[in-house]
Structure formats: structure tokens, C-alpha cells
Coordinates of C-alpha atoms and ligand atoms in Angstrom, one line a residue:
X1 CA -23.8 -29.5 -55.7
X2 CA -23.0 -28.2 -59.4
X3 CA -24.0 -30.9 -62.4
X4 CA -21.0 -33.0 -62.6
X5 CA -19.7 -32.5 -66.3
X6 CA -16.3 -34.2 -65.7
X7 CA -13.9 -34.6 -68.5
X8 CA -11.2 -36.3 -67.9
X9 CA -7.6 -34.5 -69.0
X10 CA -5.4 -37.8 -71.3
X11 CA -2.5 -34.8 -72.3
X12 CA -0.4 -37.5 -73.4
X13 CA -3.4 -40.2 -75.2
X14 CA -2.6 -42.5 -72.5
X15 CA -5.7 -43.8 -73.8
X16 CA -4.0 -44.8 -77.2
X17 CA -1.6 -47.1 -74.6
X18 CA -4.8 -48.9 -73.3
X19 CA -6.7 -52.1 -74.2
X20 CA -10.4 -52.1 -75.7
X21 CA -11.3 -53.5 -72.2
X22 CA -9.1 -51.2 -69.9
X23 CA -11.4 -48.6 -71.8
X24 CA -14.1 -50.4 -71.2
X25 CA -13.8 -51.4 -67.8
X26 CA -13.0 -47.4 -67.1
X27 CA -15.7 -46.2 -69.1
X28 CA -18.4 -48.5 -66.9
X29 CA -17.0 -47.1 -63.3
X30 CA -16.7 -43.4 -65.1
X31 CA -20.4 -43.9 -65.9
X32 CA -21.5 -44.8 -62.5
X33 CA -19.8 -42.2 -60.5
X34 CA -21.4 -39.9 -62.8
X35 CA -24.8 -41.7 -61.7
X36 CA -24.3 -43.3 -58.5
X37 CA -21.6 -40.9 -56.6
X38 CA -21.7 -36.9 -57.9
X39 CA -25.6 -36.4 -57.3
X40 CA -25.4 -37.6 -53.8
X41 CA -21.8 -37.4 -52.4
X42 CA -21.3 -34.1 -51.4
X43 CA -24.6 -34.4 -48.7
X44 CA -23.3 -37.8 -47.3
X45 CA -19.8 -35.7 -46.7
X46 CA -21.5 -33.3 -45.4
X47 CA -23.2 -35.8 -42.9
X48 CA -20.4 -37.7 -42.4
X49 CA -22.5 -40.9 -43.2
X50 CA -21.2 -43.9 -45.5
X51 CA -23.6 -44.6 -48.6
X52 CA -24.6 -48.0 -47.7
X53 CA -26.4 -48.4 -51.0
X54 CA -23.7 -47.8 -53.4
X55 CA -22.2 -51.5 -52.3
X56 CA -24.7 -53.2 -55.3
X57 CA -23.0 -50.7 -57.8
X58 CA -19.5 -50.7 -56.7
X59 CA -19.6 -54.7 -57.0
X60 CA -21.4 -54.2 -60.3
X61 CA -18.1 -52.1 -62.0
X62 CA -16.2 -54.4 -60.9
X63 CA -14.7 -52.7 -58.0
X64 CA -15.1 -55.7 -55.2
X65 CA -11.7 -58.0 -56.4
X66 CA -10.8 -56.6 -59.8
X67 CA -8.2 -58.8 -60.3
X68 CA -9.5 -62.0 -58.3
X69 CA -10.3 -64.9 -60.4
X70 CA -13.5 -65.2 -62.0
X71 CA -14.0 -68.4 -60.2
X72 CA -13.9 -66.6 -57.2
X73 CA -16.4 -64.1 -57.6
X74 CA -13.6 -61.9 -59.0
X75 CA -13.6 -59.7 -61.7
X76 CA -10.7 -61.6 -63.5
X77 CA -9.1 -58.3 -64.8
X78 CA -5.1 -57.1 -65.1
X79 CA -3.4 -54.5 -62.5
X80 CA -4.3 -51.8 -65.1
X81 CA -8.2 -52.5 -64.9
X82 CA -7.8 -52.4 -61.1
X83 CA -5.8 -49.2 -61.0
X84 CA -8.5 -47.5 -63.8
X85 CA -11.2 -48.1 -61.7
X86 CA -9.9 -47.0 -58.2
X87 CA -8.6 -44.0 -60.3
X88 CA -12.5 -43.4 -61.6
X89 CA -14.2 -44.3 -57.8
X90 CA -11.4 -41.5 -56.2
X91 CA -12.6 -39.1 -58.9
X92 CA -15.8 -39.0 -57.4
X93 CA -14.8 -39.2 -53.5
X94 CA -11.5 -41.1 -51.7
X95 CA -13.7 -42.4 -49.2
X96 CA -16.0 -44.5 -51.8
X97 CA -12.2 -45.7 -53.3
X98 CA -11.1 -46.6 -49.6
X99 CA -14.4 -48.5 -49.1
X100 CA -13.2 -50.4 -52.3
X101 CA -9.4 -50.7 -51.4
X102 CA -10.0 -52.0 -48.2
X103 CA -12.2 -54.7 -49.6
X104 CA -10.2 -55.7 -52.3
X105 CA -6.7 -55.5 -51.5
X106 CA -6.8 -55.7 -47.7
X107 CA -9.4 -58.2 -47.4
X108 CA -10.0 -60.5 -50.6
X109 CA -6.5 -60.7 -51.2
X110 CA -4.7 -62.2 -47.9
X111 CA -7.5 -64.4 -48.2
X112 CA -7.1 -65.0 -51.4
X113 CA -2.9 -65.5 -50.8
X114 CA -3.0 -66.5 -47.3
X115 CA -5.8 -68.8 -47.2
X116 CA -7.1 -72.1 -47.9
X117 CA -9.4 -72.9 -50.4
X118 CA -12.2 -73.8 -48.3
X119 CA -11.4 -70.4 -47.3
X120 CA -12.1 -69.0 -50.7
X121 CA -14.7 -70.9 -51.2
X122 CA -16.7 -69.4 -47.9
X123 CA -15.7 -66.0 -48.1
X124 CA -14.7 -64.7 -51.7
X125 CA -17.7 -65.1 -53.7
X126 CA -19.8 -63.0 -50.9
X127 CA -16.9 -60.3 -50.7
X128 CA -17.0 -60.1 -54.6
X129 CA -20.7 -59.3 -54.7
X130 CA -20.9 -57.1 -51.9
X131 CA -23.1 -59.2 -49.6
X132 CA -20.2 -59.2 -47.0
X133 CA -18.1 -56.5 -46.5
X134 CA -14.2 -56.4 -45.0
X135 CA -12.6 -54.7 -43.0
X136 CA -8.2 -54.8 -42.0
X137 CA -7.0 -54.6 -38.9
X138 CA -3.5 -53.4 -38.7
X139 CA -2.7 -50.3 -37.0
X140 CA -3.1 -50.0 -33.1
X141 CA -3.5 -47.4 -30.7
X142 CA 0.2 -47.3 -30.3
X143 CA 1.5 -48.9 -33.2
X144 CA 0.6 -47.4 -36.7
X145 CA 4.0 -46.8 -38.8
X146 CA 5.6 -49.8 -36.6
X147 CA 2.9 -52.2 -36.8
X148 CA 5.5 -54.8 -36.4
X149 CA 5.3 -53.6 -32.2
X150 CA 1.5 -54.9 -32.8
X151 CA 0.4 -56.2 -28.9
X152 CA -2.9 -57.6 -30.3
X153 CA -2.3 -61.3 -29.4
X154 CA -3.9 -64.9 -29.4
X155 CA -3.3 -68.0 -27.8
X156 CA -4.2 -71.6 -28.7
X157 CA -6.5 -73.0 -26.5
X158 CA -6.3 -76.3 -28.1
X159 CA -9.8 -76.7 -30.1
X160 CA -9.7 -72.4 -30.6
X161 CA -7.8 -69.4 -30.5
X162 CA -8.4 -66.6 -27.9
X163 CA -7.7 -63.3 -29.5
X164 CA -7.4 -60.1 -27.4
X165 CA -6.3 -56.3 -27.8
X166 CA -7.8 -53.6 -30.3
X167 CA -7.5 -52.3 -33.7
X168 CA -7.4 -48.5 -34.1
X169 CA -8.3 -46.2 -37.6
X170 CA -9.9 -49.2 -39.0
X171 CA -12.3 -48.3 -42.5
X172 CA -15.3 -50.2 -42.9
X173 CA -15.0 -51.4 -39.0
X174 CA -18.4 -50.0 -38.3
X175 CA -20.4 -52.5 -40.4
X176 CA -18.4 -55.1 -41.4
X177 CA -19.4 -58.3 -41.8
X178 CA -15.8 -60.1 -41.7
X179 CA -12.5 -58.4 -40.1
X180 CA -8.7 -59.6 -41.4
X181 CA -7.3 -59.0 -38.4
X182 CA -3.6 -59.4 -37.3
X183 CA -2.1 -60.3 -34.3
X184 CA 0.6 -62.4 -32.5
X185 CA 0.8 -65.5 -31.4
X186 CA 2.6 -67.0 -28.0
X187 CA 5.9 -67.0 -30.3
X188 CA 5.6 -63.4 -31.2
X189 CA 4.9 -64.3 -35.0
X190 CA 2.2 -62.2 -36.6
X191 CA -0.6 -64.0 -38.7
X192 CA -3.9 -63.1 -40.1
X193 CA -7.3 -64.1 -39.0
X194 CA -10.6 -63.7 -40.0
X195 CA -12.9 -62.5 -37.7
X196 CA -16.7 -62.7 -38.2
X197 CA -19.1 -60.0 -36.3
X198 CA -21.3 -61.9 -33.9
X199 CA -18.2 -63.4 -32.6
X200 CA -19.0 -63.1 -28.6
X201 CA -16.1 -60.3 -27.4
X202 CA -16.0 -58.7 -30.9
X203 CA -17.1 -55.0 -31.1
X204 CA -16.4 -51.9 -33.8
X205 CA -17.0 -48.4 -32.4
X206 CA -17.2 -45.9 -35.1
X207 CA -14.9 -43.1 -34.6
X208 CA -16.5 -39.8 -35.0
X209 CA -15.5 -35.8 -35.5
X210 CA -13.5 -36.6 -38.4
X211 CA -13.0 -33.8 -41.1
X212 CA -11.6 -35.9 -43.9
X213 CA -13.1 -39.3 -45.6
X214 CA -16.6 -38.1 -44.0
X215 CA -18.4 -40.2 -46.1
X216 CA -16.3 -43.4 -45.3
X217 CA -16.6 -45.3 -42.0
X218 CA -13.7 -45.3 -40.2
X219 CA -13.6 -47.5 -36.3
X220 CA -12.3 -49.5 -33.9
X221 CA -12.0 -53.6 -33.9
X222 CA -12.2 -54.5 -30.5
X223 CA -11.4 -57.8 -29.3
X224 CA -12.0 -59.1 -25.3
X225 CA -11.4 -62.9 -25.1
X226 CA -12.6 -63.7 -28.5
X227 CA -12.9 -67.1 -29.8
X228 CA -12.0 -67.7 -33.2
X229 CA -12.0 -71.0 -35.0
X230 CA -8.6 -72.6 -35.7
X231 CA -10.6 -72.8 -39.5
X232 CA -10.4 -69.2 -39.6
X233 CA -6.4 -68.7 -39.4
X234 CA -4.8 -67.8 -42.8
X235 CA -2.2 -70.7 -42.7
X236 CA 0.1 -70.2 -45.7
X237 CA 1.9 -66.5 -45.0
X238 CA 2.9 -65.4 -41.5
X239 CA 5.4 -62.4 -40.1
X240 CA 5.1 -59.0 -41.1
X241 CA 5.4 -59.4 -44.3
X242 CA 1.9 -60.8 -45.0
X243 CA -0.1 -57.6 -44.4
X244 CA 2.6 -56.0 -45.8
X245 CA 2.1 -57.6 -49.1
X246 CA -1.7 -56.8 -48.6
X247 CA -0.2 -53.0 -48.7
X248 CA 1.5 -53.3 -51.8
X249 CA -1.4 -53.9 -53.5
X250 CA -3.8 -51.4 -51.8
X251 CA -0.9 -48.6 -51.9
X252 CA -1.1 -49.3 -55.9
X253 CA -4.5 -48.8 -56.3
X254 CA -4.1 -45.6 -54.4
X255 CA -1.5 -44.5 -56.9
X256 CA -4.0 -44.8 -59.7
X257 CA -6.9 -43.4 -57.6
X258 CA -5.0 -39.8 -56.1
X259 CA -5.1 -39.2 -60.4
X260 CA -8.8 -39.2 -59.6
X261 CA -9.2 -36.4 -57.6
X262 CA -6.5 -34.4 -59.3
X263 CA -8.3 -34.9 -62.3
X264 CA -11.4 -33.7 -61.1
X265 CA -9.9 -31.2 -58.9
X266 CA -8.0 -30.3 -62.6
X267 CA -10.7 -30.0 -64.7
X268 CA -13.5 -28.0 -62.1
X269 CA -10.4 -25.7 -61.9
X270 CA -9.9 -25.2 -65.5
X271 CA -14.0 -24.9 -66.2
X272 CA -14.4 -22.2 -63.3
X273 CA -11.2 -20.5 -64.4
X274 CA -12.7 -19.4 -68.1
X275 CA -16.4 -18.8 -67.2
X276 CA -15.4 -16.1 -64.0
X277 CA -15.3 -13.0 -65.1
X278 CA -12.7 -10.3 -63.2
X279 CA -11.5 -7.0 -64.4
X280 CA -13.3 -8.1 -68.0
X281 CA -11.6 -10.9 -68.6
X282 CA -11.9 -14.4 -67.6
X283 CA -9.6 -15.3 -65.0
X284 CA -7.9 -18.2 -67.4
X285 CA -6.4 -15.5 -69.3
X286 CA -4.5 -14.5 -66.3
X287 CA -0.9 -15.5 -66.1
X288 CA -0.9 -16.5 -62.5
X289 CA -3.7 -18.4 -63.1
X290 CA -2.4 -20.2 -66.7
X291 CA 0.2 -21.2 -64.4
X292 CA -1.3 -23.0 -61.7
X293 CA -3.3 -25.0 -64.6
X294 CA -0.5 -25.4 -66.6
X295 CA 1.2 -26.9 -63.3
X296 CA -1.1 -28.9 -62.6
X297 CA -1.5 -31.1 -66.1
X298 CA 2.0 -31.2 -66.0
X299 CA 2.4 -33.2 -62.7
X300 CA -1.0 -34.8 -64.0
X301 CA 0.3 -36.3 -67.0
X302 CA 3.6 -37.1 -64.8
X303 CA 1.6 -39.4 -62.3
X304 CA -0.7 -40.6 -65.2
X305 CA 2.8 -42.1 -67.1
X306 CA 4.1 -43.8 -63.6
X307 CA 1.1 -44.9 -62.9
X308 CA 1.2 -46.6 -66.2
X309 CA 4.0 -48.1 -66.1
X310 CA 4.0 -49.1 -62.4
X311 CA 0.6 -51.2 -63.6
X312 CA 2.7 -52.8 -66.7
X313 CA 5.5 -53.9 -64.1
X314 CA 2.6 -55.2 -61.8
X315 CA 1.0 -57.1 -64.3
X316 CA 4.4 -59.0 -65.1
X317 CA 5.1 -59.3 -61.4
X318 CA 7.9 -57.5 -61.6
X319 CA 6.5 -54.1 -59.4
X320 CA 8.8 -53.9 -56.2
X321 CA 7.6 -52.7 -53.1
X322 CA 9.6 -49.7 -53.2
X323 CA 8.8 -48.7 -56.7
X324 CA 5.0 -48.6 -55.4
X325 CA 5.9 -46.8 -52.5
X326 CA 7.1 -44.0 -54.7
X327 CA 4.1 -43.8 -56.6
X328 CA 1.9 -43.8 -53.7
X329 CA 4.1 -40.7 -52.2
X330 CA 4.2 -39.1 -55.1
X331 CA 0.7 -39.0 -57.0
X332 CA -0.6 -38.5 -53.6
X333 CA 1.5 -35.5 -53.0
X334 CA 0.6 -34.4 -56.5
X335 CA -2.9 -34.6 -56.2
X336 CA -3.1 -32.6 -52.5
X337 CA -1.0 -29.9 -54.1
X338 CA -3.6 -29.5 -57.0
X339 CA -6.8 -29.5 -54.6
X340 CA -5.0 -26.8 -52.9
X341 CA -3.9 -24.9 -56.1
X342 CA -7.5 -25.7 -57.7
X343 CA -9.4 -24.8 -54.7
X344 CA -7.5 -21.0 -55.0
X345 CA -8.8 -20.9 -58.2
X346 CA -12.4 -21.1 -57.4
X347 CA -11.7 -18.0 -54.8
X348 CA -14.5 -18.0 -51.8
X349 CA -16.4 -20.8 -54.3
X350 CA -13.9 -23.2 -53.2
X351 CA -14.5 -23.5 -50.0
X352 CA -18.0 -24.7 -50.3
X353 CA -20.1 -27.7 -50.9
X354 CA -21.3 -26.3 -54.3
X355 CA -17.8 -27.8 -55.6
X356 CA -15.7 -31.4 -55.2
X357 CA -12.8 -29.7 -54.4
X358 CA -12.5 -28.7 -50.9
X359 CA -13.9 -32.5 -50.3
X360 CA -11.0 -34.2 -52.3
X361 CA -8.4 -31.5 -50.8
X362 CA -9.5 -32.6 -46.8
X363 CA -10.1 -36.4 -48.3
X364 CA -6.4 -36.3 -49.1
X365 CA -5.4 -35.8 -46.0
X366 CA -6.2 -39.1 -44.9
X367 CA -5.0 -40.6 -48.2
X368 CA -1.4 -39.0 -47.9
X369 CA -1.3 -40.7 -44.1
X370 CA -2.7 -44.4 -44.2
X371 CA -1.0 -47.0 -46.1
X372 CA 1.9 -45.5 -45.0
X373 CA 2.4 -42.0 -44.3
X374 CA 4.2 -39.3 -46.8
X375 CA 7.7 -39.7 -45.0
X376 CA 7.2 -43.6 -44.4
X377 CA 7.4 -43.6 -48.0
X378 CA 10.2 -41.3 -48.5
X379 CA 12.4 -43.6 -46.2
X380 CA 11.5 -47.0 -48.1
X381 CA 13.1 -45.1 -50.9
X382 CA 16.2 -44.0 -49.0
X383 CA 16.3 -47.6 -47.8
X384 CA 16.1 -49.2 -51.1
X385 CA 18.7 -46.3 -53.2
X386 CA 21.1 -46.7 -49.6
X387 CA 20.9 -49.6 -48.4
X388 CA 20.7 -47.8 -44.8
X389 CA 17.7 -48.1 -42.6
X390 CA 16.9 -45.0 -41.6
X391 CA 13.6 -46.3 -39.5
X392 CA 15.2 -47.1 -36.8
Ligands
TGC401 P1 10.9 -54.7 -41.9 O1 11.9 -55.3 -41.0 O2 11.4 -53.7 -43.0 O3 10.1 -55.8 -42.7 C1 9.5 -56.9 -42.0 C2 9.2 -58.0 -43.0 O4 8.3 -57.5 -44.0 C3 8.9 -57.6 -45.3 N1 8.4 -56.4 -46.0 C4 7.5 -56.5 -47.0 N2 6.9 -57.6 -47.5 C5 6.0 -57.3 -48.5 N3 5.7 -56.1 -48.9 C6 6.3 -55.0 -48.4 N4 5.9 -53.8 -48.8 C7 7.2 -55.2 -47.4 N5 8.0 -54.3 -46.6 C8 8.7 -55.1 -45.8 C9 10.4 -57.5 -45.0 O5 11.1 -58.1 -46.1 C10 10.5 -58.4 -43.8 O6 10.4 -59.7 -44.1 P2 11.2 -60.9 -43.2 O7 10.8 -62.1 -43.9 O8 12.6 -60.5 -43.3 O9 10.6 -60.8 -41.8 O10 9.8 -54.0 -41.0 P3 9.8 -52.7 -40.1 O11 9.3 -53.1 -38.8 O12 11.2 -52.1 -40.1 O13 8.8 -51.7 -40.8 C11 9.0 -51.3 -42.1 C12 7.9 -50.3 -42.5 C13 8.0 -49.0 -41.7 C14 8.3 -49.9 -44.0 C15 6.5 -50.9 -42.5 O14 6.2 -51.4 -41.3 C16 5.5 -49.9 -43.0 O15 5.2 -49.9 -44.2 N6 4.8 -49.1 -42.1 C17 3.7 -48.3 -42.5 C18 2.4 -48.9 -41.9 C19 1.3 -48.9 -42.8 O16 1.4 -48.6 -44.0 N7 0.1 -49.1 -42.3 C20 -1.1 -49.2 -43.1 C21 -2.2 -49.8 -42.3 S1 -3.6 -50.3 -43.3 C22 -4.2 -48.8 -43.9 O17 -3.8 -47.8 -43.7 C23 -5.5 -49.0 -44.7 S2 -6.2 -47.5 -45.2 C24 -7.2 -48.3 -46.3 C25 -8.0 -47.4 -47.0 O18 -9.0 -46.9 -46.4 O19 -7.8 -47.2 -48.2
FAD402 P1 2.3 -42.3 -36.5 O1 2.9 -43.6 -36.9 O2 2.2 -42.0 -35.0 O3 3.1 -41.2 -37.2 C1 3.0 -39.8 -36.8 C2 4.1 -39.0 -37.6 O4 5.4 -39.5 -37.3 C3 3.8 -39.1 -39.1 O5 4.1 -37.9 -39.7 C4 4.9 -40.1 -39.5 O6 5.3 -40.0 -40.8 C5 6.0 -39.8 -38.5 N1 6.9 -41.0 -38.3 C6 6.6 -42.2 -37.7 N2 7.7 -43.0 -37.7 C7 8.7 -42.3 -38.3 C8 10.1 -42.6 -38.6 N3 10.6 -43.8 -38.3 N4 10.8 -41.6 -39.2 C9 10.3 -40.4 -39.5 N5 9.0 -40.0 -39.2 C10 8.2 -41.0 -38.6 N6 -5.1 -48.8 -40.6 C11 -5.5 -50.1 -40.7 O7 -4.9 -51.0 -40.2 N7 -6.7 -50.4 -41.4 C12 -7.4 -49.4 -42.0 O8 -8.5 -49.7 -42.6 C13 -7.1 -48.0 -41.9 N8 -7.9 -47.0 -42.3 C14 -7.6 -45.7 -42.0 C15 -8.5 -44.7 -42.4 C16 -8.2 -43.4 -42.0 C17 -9.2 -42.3 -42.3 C18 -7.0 -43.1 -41.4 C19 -6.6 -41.7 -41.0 C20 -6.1 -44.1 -41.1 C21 -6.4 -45.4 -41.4 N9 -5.5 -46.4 -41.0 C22 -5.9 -47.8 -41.1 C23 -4.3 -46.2 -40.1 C24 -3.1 -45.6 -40.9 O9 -2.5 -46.6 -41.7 C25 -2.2 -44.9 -39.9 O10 -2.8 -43.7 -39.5 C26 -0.8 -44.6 -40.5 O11 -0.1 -45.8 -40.8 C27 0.0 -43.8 -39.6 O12 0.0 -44.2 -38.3 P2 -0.3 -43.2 -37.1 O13 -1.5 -42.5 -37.4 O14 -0.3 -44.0 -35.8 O15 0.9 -42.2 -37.1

């Protein structure tokens, strides 16, 4: 793969909106991607194999629980911080970001929310620091944009709960140490419960053949007459609306981190574009190709500003779900038009290794699907400008 000589488009000096530690904070996880991720991506992609040793480093920026408290192993940072960072880890792969998503948002913060403080106590501080990883088991077999239809189930059996049924698309499954899992009880109501591997009954296939988020792990939680500890039920949130408030904050962080790989996508684009040579000239001075780049900062600078201002909302606690929604859907959206737009723009080039692009482009399929797919988040926003449920 090409030296990674990132430089990251600001169009509008966002930066002159940003805090001396946002910039910071930013700085640090732009640093270690450069380090950590670029050299070495590209081959685990290409092997489809997770980078076990980039856990020390992601924990190190900051990326395990950016805004947990400090006293819980957190990084005691605002929603900007967070959303800086997943935008710098999805610059160098969405995989990497979704390892980090999925242990900060999915897992850290239901137990965080949801749980008791012996709970937070046992489990945060080894989350934080990367010693235990998380996984979140949501979607089924059969149930992924309903996941209120969940059939995963557990009954009290006085002194323990028995948990059955199976978890489907699950990232991180394949070596987690602790699983969120949720499931219903006899009553129908869904609640969250932590599941540790070891637990007799408890398995986590890998899925395999998977041509987007290669370098992420991506499984199955299986569960056959588990027995969990009534300790290990997150008490103080139950219904569909607790892992639905886990999305919120994981589809925010993804607003932030689709920027990511439109910027790198962006700025390979633009490099390539005045160094190749075609009929004598380079092909930036090109009008088809001006406007593909000139497109492309455009809806840039467009997601950068929303983002923003989503992560000023967030920070007062005013965000809604449906204003994240729309950011998710839409910088998403941006950023898989832009790999596709960039990826033209490098010809043959952009089809190989030798660049990020093609990686980001297939990456976002994934991205534009989980946490709610593209038209999952088209409806919340017909929902919430209507009033009409058009779901079901
Ligand atoms: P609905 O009747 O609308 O709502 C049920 C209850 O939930 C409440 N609620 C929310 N609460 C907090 N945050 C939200 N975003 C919420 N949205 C709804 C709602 O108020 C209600 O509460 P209550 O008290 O009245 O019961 O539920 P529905 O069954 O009609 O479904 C609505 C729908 C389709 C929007 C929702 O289920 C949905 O978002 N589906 C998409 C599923 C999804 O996003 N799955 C993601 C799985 S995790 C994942 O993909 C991780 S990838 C990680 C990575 O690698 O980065
Ligand atoms: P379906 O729900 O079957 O949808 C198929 C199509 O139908 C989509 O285009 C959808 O938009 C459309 N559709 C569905 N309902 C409607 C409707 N009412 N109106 C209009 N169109 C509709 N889940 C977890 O719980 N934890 C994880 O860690 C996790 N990680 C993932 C990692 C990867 C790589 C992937 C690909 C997925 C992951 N997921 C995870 C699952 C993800 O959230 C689901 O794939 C997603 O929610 C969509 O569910 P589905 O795949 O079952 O598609």
C-alpha cells in the first residue's frame, strides 16, 4: 500500500469552531492511524483477519469509552471528542471504528445506563483499557430492522436465568470477552444481559466470505440453556427502547466516522487526480474530473457542519433520535457516493490494494446497513416530519 500522506480537507476551518482539546484529542487518534492502521490495514483486509493488536492503542486514543467517566476507566471527554475520534479511526478503515463503536456505545454504555454500580465497577474499567472486549447482541436470524420480534428468551429459574436462542451479524462476537445481549423474558419484555464467554451453552461462530468490514470480526452469539446470574441483568432500563438508546449513540459516532473515509477517499482522489498525466495534462485540470472533486468537498463540508452541530446538541442533551438518524443516513450516503466517485478517479488504480479506496467503498456497505439500514432511516424521518408510521 502507497505511504499514507493524509491531509485532512477543514473547507470551512471547522477547526477554528473546536476546543484546544477537541484538537488535541483528534490530533492523538490522527497520529496513530498514521502509525498503527495505514502500514498494516490494507494486508489484514485483504486476509480478512481482525488486528488483535491494535486493542492497546485504540484504548490508548481514547477510543474505548470516550465519554465515560474518568472514574470509570473512561476517557471523560464531550460528544465532539467522541465523534473526532471515530471520524479519525474510520479514516483509516470502518472496521477498526466498528470494533470501537461496538465497545463503546453498544457495550460500556447500557452498562454504563442500564446497570448497577457493582456492575460498573466489574466491567467498565477492563472495557476502558481494552483487557475485555464487548460485543451486542441485537439482530437475529429473522429479526434485524424489527428487532422488537426478537425470539431470544430467558426464564427465571429462581437462583438464575436460562437464556436461549441466537444472535446473528454480531461484530466482535468471535473473541469477546463479555456479550450485551438482549432478549425476552416470560412477559415478553426485552432486557439486557451480560453474558461472559466460558458460560457453559455459550458459543460465537465467526461468519466468514464477507467482502466488506474484512478486517473486523463479524459472528454469531449462540445461546443453548445458558445460565446467567441474576447479578448480571441490567436492572434500571427495559423494552425496546434500551438498545435502542445504545443506537443513538453508536449511530452518532458513525455520523462523525463516514467523514473519515470520505475524507480519505477525498483527498487520495484529489492527490492522484494532479500527479496522472493523460493527453499532457493532469487529469485535475479536466472539467469532469474538477467536478467530481468539487462535488465531493462540497457534500464534505455539508456532513462536516451537521456533524458539528449534531455533537453541540448532543453535548447539551438535546440531540433527538431522529435528528441522529438523519445524520447517520446522510454522511453515510455521502461518504459511499465519494468512494465510488473517488475510486473513478484513480481509473484501473482504484480497484486495487495499492489504494484505501476500494476498501472504504465495500467497508461502506456494511456501514450504510447496520445500525439501521439507509431506508430505516429515511422512515424515522418521515415518522418524526408526519407523524404517520410508515413501518408497519
Ligand atoms: P417503536 O414502537 O418505534 O419503539 C419501541 C420503543 O423504543 C422507543 N424508541 C427509542 N428509544 C430510544 N432511542 C431510539 N432511537 C428509539 N426509537 C424508538 C420508542 O419510544 C418505544 O418506547 P416505548 O416506551 O413506547 O416502548 O419500535 P418499532 O418496533 O416500530 O421499531 C422502530 C425502528 C424500526 C425504528 C427500530 O426498531 C429500528 O431502529 N430498527 C433498526 C434496527 C437496528 O438499527 N439494528 C441495529 C443492530 S446493532 C448494529 O447494527 C451494530 S453494528 C455495530 C458496528 O459494527 O459499528
Ligand atoms: P432486513 O431487516 O431483512 O432488511 C432487508 C431490506 O429490507 C433492507 O433494505 C431494509 O431497508 C428493508 N426493509 C426492512 N424493513 C423495512 C420497512 N419497514 N420498510 C421498508 N424497507 C424495509 N447487529 C447487532 O445486533 N450487533 C452487531 O454488532 C452488528 N454488527 C453488524 C456488522 C455487520 C458487518 C453487518 C452487515 C451487520 C451487523 N449487525 C449487527 C446487523 C445489522 O444491524 C442488520 O444487518 C441491519 O439492522 C439490517 O437487518 P437485516 O440485515 O436483517 O436486513
Amino acid at each position: 500500500m502507497k505511504p499514507d500522506l493524509f491531509e485532512a480537507p477543514d473547507y470551512y476551518n471547522l477547526d477554528d469552531l473546536l476546543t484546544e482539546e477537541h484538537k488535541l484529542v483528534r490530533d492523538a487518534a490522527r497520529e496513530w492511524v498514521k502509525r498503527d492502521i495505514s502500514p498494516i490495514i490494507e494486508d489484514y483486509a485483504q486476509r480478512a483477519e481482525f488486528p488483535k493488536q491494535i486493542i492497546n492503542g485504540l484504548a490508548e486514543i481514547g477510543a474505548f469509552g470516550p465519554y465515560i467517566p474518568e472514574e470509570y476507566g473512561g476517557a471523560g471527554l464531550d460528544q465532539i471528542s467522541y465523534g473526532l475520534i471515530m471520524q479519525e479511526i474510520e479514516r483509516g478503515d470502518s472496521g477498526v471504528r466498528s470494533t470501537a463503536s461496538v465497545q463503546s456505545s453498544l457495550v460500556m454504555y447500557p452498562i454504563w445506563k442500564y446497570g448497577t454500580e457493582e456492575q460498573r465497577q466489574k466491567y467498565l474499567p477492563k472495557l476502558a483499557s481494552g483487557e475485555w472486549m464487548g460485543s451486542f447482541g441485537l439482530t437475529e436470524p429473522d429479526h434485524g430492522s424489527n428487532p422488537g420480534g426478537m425470539t431470544t428468551n430467558y426464564k427465571d429459574m429462581g437462583d438464575h436465568y436460562l437464556l436461549n436462542g441466537a444472535k446473528l451479524w454480531i461484530s466482535n462476537s468471535p473473541f469477546c470477552n463479555v456479550a450485551v445481549v438482549w432478549a425476552k423474558n416470560e412477559e415478553g419484555r426485552i432486557n439486557g444481559l451480560i453474558v461472559e464467554r466460558g458460560m457453559e451453552g455459550f458459543s460465537t461462530p465467526e461468519t466468514h466470505n464477507k467482502w466488506s468490514l474484512r478486517a473486523s470480526a463479524t459472528g454469531e452469539l449462540i445461546f443453548q440453556d445458558v445460565k446467567v446470574p441474576k447479578a448480571n441483568l441490567l436492572p434500571n432500563k427495559s423494552g425496546l427502547g434500551a438498545p435502542l438508546g445504545c443506537l443513538d449513540s453508536a449511530r452518532y459516532g458513525i455520523a462523525w466516522g463516514a467523514i473519515g473515509a470520505a475524507m480519505d477517499c477525498y483527498d487520495t482522489a484529489l492527490r492522484y487526480a494532479k500527479e496522472r498525466i493523460q493527453f499532457g495534462k493532469p487529469i485535475a485540470a479536466f472539467q469532469l474530473q474538477q467536478k467530481k472533486l468539487a462535488e465531493m468537498i462540497t457534500e464534505i463540508t455539508k456532513a462536516q457542519l451537521l456533524a458539528f452541530r449534531l455533537g453541540q446538541l448532543k453535548n447539551e442533551n438535546k440531540a433527538t433520535s431522529a435528528q441522529i438518524s438523519m445524520a447517520k443516513r446522510n454522511n453515510v450516503d455521502m461518504a459511499i457516493k465519494i468512494a465510488r466517485e473517488a475510486r473513478q478517479i484513480l481509473g484501473g488504480m482504484g480497484i486495487t490494494g495499492e489504494y484505501s479506496i476500494m476498501r472504504h467503498m465495500m467497508n461502506l456497505e456494511s456501514v450504510i446497513t447496520y445500525e439501521g439500514t439507509h431506508d430505516i432511516h429515511l422512515l424515522i424521518t418521515g415518522l418524526d416530519i408526519t407523524g404517520l408510521n410508515a413501518f408497519k
